[in-house]
PDB file of C-alpha atoms in Angstrom:
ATOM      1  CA  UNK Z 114      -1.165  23.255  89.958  1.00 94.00           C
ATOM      2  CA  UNK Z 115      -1.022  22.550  86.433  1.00 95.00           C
ATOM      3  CA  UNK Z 116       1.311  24.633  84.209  1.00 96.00           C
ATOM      4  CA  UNK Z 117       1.170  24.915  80.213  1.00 95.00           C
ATOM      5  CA  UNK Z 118       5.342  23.870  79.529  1.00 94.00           C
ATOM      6  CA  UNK Z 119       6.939  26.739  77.542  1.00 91.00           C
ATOM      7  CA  UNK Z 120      10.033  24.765  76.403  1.00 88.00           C
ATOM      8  CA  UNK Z 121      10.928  21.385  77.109  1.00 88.00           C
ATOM      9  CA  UNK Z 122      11.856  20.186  80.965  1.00 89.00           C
ATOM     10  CA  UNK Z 123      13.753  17.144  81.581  1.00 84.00           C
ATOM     11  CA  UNK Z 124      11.936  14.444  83.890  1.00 89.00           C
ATOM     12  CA  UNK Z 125       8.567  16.825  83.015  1.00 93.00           C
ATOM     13  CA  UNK Z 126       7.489  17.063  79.536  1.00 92.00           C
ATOM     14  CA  UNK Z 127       7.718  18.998  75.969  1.00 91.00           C
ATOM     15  CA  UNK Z 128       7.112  22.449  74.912  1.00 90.00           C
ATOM     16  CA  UNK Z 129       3.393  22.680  74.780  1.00 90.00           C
ATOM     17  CA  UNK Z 130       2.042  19.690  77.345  1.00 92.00           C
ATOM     18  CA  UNK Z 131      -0.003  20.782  80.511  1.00 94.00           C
ATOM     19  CA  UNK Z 132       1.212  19.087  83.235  1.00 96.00           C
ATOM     20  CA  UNK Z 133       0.475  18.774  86.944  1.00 96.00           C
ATOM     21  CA  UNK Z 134       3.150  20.296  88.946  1.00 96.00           C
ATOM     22  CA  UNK Z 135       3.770  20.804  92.836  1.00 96.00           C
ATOM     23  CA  UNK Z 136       2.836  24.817  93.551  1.00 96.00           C
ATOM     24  CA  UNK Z 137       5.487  25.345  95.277  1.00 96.00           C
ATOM     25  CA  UNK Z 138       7.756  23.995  91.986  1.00 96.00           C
ATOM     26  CA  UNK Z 139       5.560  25.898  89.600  1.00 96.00           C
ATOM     27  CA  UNK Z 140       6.100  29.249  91.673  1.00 96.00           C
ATOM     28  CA  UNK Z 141       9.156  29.195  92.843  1.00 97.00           C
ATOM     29  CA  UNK Z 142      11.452  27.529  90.055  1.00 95.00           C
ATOM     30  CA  UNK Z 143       9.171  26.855  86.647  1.00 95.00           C
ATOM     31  CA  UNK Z 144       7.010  30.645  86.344  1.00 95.00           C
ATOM     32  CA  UNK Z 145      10.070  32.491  87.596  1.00 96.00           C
ATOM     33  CA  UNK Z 146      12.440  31.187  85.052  1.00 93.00           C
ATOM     34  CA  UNK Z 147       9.943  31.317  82.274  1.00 92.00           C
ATOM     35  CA  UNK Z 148       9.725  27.384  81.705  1.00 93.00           C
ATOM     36  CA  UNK Z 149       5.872  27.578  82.035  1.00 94.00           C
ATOM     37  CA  UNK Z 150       2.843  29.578  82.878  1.00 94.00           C
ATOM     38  CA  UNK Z 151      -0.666  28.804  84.783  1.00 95.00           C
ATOM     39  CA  UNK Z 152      -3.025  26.798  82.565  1.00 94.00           C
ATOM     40  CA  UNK Z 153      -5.788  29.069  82.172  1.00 93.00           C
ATOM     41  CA  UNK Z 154      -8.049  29.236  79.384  1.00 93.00           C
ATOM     42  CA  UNK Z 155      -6.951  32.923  78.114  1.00 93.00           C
ATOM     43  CA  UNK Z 156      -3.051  31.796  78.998  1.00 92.00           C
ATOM     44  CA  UNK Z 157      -3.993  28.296  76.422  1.00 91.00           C
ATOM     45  CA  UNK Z 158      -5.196  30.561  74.027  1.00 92.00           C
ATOM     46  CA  UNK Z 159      -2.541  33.051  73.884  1.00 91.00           C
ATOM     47  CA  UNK Z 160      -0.069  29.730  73.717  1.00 89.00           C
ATOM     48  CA  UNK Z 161      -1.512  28.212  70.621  1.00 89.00           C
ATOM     49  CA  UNK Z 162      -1.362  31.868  68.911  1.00 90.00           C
ATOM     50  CA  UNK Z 163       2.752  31.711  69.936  1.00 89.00           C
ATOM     51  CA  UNK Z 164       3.092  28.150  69.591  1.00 88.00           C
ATOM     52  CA  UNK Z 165       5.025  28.611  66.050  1.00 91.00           C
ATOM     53  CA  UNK Z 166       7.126  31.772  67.922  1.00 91.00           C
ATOM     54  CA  UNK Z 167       7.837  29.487  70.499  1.00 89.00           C
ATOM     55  CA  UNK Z 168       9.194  26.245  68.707  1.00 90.00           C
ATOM     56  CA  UNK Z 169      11.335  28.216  66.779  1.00 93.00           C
ATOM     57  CA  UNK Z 170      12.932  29.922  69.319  1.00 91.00           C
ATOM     58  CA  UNK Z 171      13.097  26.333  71.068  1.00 90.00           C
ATOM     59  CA  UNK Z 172      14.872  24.969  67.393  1.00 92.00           C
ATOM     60  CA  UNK Z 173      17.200  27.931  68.104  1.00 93.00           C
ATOM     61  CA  UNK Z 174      18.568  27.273  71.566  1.00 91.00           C
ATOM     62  CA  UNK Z 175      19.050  23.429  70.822  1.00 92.00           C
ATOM     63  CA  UNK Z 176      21.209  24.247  67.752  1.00 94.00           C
ATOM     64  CA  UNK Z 177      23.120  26.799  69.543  1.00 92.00           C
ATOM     65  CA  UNK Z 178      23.336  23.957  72.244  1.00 92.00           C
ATOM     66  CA  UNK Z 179      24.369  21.060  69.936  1.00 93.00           C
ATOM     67  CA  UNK Z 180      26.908  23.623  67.897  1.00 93.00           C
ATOM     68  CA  UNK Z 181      28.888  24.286  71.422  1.00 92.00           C
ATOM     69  CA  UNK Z 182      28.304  20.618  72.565  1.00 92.00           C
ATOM     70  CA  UNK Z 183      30.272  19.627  69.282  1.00 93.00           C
ATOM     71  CA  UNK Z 184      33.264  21.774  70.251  1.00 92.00           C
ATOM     72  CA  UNK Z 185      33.230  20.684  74.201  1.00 92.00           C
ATOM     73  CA  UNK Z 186      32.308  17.477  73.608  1.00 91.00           C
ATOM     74  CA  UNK Z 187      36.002  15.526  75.054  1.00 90.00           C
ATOM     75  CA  UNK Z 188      37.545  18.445  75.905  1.00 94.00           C
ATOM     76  CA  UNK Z 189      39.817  18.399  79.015  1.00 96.00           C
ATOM     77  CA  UNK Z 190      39.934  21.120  81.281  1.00 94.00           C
ATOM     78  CA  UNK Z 191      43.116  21.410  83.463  1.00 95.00           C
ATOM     79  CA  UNK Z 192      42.394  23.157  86.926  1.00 93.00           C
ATOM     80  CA  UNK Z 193      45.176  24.196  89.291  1.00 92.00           C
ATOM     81  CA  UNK Z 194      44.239  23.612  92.972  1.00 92.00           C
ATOM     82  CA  UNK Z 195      46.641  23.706  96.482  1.00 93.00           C
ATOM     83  CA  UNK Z 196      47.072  19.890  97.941  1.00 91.00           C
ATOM     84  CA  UNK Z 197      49.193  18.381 100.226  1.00 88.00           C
ATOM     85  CA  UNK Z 198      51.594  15.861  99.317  1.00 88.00           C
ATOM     86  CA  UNK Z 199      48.791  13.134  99.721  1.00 89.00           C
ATOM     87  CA  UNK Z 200      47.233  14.186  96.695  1.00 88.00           C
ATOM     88  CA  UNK Z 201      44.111  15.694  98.315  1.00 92.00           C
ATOM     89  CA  UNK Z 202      43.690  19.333  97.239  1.00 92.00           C
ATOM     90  CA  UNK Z 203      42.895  21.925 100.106  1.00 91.00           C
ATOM     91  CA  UNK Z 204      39.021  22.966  99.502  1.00 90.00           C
ATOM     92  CA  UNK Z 205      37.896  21.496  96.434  1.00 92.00           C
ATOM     93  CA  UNK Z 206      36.957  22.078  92.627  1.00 94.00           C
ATOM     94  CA  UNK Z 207      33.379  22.690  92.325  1.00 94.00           C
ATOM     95  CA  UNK Z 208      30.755  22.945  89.311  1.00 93.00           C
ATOM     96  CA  UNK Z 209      30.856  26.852  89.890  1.00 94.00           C
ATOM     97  CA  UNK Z 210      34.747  26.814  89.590  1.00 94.00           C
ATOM     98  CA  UNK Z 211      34.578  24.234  86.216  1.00 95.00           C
ATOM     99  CA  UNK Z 212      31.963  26.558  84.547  1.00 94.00           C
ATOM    100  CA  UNK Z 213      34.363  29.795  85.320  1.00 95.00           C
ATOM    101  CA  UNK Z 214      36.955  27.437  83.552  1.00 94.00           C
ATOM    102  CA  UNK Z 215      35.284  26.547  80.855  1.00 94.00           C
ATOM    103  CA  UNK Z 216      34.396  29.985  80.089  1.00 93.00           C
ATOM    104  CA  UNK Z 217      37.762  30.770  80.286  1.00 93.00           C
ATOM    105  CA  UNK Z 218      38.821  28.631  77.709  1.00 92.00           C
ATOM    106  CA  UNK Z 219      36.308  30.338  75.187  1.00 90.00           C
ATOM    107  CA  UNK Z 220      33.086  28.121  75.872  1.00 90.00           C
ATOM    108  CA  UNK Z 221      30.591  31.233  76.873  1.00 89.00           C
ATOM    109  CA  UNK Z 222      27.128  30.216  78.126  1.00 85.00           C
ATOM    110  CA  UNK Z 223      27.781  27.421  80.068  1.00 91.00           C
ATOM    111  CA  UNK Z 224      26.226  28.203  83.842  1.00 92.00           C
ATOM    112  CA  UNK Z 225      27.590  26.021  86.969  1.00 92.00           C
ATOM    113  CA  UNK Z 226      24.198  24.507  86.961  1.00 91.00           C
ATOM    114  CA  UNK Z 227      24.785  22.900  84.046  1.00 92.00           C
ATOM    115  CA  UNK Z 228      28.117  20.924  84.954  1.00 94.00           C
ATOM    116  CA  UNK Z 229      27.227  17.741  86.445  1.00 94.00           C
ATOM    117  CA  UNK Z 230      29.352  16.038  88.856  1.00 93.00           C
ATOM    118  CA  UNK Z 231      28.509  12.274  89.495  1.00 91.00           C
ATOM    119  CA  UNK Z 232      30.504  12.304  93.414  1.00 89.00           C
ATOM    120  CA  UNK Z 233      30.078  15.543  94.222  1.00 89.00           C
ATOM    121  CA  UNK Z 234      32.795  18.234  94.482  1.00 92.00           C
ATOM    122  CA  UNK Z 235      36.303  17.457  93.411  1.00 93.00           C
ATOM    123  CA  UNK Z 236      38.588  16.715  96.423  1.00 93.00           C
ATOM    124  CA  UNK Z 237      41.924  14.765  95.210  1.00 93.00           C
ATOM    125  CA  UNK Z 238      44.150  15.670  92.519  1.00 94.00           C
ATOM    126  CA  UNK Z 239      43.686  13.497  89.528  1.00 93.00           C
ATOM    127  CA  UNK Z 240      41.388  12.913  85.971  1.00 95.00           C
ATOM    128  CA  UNK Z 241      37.686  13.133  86.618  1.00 95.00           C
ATOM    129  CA  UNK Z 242      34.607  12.298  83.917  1.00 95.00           C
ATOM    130  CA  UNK Z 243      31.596  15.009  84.044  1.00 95.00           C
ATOM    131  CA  UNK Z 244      28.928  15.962  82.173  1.00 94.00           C
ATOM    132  CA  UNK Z 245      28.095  19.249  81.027  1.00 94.00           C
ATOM    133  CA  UNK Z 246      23.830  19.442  79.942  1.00 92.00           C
ATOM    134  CA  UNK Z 247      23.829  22.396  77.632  1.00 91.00           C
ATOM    135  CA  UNK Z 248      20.423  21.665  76.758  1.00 89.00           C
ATOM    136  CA  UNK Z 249      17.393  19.339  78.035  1.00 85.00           C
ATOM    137  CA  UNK Z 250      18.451  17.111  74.569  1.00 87.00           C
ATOM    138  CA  UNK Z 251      22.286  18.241  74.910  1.00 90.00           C
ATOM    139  CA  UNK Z 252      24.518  16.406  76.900  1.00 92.00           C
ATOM    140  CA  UNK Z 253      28.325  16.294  76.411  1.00 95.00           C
ATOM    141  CA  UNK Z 254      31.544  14.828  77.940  1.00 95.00           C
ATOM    142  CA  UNK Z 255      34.339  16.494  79.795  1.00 95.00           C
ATOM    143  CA  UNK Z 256      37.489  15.253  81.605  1.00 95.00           C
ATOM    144  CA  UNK Z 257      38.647  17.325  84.173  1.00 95.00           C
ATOM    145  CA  UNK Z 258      42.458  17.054  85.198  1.00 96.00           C
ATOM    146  CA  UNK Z 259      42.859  18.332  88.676  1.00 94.00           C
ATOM    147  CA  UNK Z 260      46.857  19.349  89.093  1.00 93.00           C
ATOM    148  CA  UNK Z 261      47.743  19.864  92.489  1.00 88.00           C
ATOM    149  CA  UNK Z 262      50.069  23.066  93.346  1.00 84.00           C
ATOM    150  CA  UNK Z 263      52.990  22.817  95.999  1.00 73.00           C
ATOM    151  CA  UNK Z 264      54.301  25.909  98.055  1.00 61.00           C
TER     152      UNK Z 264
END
């Protein structure tokens, strides 16, 4: 299926490209979050008459991106967790539970999907390097310092 990109995609293309997409990933990830629409000839024409709408709205969310990337950028994020005396925490520290933290400590707008975690979820107590993508252009640094809680 190709799809006329409404803002840009990482690994897919800019705001404005048509591009030749899977139809299952076109329906059921890319039209439903408003990344892109069908490329039909009314749908190209009504894109080149919101083109200008578009990219500035596009400008928008990557300053608003770049201005909270600035302020997160290093920041290190201290999450309590149970663990035995092995140092291995019982469950584990997850992107859902580092977004919830992060927005906790005053950094609103940043979604679980956007924390990045190279291994997988956290499982031992210790310092950990992620990435947070705020944006397709944005990505920032975090260190998360995983304390481990006795009974």
């Amino acid at each position: 299926m190709q799809v006329i990109l409404l803002e840009k995609v990482s690994n897919l293309g800019n705001l404005g490209e048509v591009v030749r997409v899977r139809d299952g990933y076109a329906r059921n990830f890319l039209i439903p979050q408003k990344k892109a629409r069908r490329a039909t000839d009314a749908a190209l024409k009504e894109f080149e008459a919101r083109r200008v709408e578009l990219e500035k709205i596009q400008a928008e969310k990557l300053a608003a991106a770049q201005a909270l990337g600035e302020r997160l950028n290093g920041y290190q994020l201290k999450v309590a967790q149970k663990a035995g005396v092995d140092g291995r925490l019982f469950g584990s520290v997850t992107n859902a539970d580092i977004a919830e933290g992060l927005r906790t400590a005053g950094f609103e707008g940043v979604e679980k999907s956007q924390v990045r975690l190279p291994n997988g979820q956290l499982k031992t107590v210790g310092e950990f390097p992620i990435q947070v993508g705020l944006h397709a252009d944005v990505l920032v640094d975090v260190t998360v310092l995983v304390e481990g809680e006795m009974n």
